[in-house]
Short mmCIF file of C-alpha atoms in Angstrom, two decimals:
data_model
loop_
_atom_site.label_atom_id
_atom_site.label_comp_id
_atom_site.label_asym_id
_atom_site.label_seq_id
_atom_site.Cartn_x
_atom_site.Cartn_y
_atom_site.Cartn_z
CA UNK J 1 40.03 94.00 213.34
CA UNK J 2 38.75 90.57 214.09
CA UNK J 3 40.79 87.99 215.94
CA UNK J 4 40.94 85.86 212.79
CA UNK J 5 42.66 88.70 210.91
CA UNK J 6 45.30 89.01 213.63
CA UNK J 7 45.79 85.25 213.56
CA UNK J 8 46.24 85.29 209.78
CA UNK J 9 48.80 88.09 209.96
CA UNK J 10 50.64 86.28 212.76
CA UNK J 11 50.80 83.07 210.72
CA UNK J 12 52.24 84.98 207.75
CA UNK J 13 54.91 86.62 209.91
CA UNK J 14 55.93 83.33 211.54
CA UNK J 15 56.02 81.59 208.13
CA UNK J 16 58.27 84.34 206.74
CA UNK J 17 60.73 84.04 209.64
CA UNK J 18 60.85 80.24 209.40
CA UNK J 19 61.44 80.39 205.64
CA UNK J 20 64.07 83.09 206.10
CA UNK J 21 66.00 80.89 208.55
CA UNK J 22 66.17 78.08 205.97
CA UNK J 23 67.29 80.40 203.14
CA UNK J 24 68.41 83.73 204.60
CA UNK J 25 68.09 86.71 202.30
CA UNK J 26 71.42 88.41 201.66
CA UNK J 27 71.13 92.20 202.09
CA UNK J 28 72.34 93.03 198.57
CA UNK J 29 70.01 90.47 197.00
CA UNK J 30 67.05 91.70 199.08
CA UNK J 31 67.26 95.13 197.48
CA UNK J 32 67.58 93.53 194.03
CA UNK J 33 64.21 91.88 194.54
CA UNK J 34 62.57 95.02 195.94
CA UNK J 35 64.13 97.76 193.81
CA UNK J 36 64.12 97.45 190.04
CA UNK J 37 67.45 98.28 188.47
CA UNK J 38 67.27 101.40 186.34
CA UNK J 39 68.90 102.02 182.97
CA UNK J 40 69.99 99.91 180.04
CA UNK J 41 73.18 98.00 179.33
CA UNK J 42 75.72 99.84 177.20
CA UNK J 43 76.32 98.39 173.74
CA UNK J 44 79.44 96.19 173.61
CA UNK J 45 82.30 97.96 171.85
CA UNK J 46 84.29 94.86 170.95
CA UNK J 47 85.21 91.51 172.41
CA UNK J 48 85.37 91.27 176.16
CA UNK J 49 86.46 88.58 178.56
CA UNK J 50 84.72 85.33 177.62
CA UNK J 51 83.56 84.57 181.16
CA UNK J 52 80.32 84.86 183.06
CA UNK J 53 81.37 87.25 185.82
CA UNK J 54 77.89 88.11 187.08
CA UNK J 55 74.31 86.94 187.34
CA UNK J 56 72.11 88.87 189.71
CA UNK J 57 74.99 89.73 192.04
CA UNK J 58 76.10 93.13 190.69
CA UNK J 59 76.62 95.95 193.19
CA UNK J 60 73.73 98.35 193.63
CA UNK J 61 73.39 100.64 190.62
CA UNK J 62 75.09 98.29 188.16
CA UNK J 63 73.64 95.83 185.67
CA UNK J 64 74.87 92.44 184.46
CA UNK J 65 75.59 93.23 180.80
CA UNK J 66 77.17 91.57 177.78
CA UNK J 67 80.77 92.63 177.20
CA UNK J 68 80.88 91.19 173.69
CA UNK J 69 81.61 87.61 174.71
CA UNK J 70 80.61 87.05 178.35
CA UNK J 71 78.83 89.10 180.98
CA UNK J 72 80.12 91.47 183.64
CA UNK J 73 78.78 94.16 185.98
CA UNK J 74 78.63 97.57 184.31
CA UNK J 75 77.24 100.99 185.01
CA UNK J 76 74.05 101.51 183.00
CA UNK J 77 73.97 103.73 179.94
CA UNK J 78 71.40 106.48 179.72
CA UNK J 79 68.37 105.30 177.78
CA UNK J 80 67.30 107.39 174.83
CA UNK J 81 63.81 108.75 175.38
CA UNK J 82 61.17 107.24 173.17
CA UNK J 83 58.49 109.27 171.40
CA UNK J 84 56.18 111.59 173.26
CA UNK J 85 52.76 110.51 174.43
CA UNK J 86 49.85 112.56 173.11
#
């Protein structure tokens, strides 16, 4: 590799660490940005608590879903498979 490539990579690494010091990434939120949550929200079965109890802060494996009035962390429901590809 050329020296300019090493310099560019070094600048990116230093920039990342400086930015991370200003706004540190929380471990649970880091995985949310890297790993896509799998599954679909279950259908609400009635009226739930009318409060917003989550955003993007659900524990790993859960989704922020409607409970019929507000939102709360829930385990995902299994998605029904769509049609078959030819």
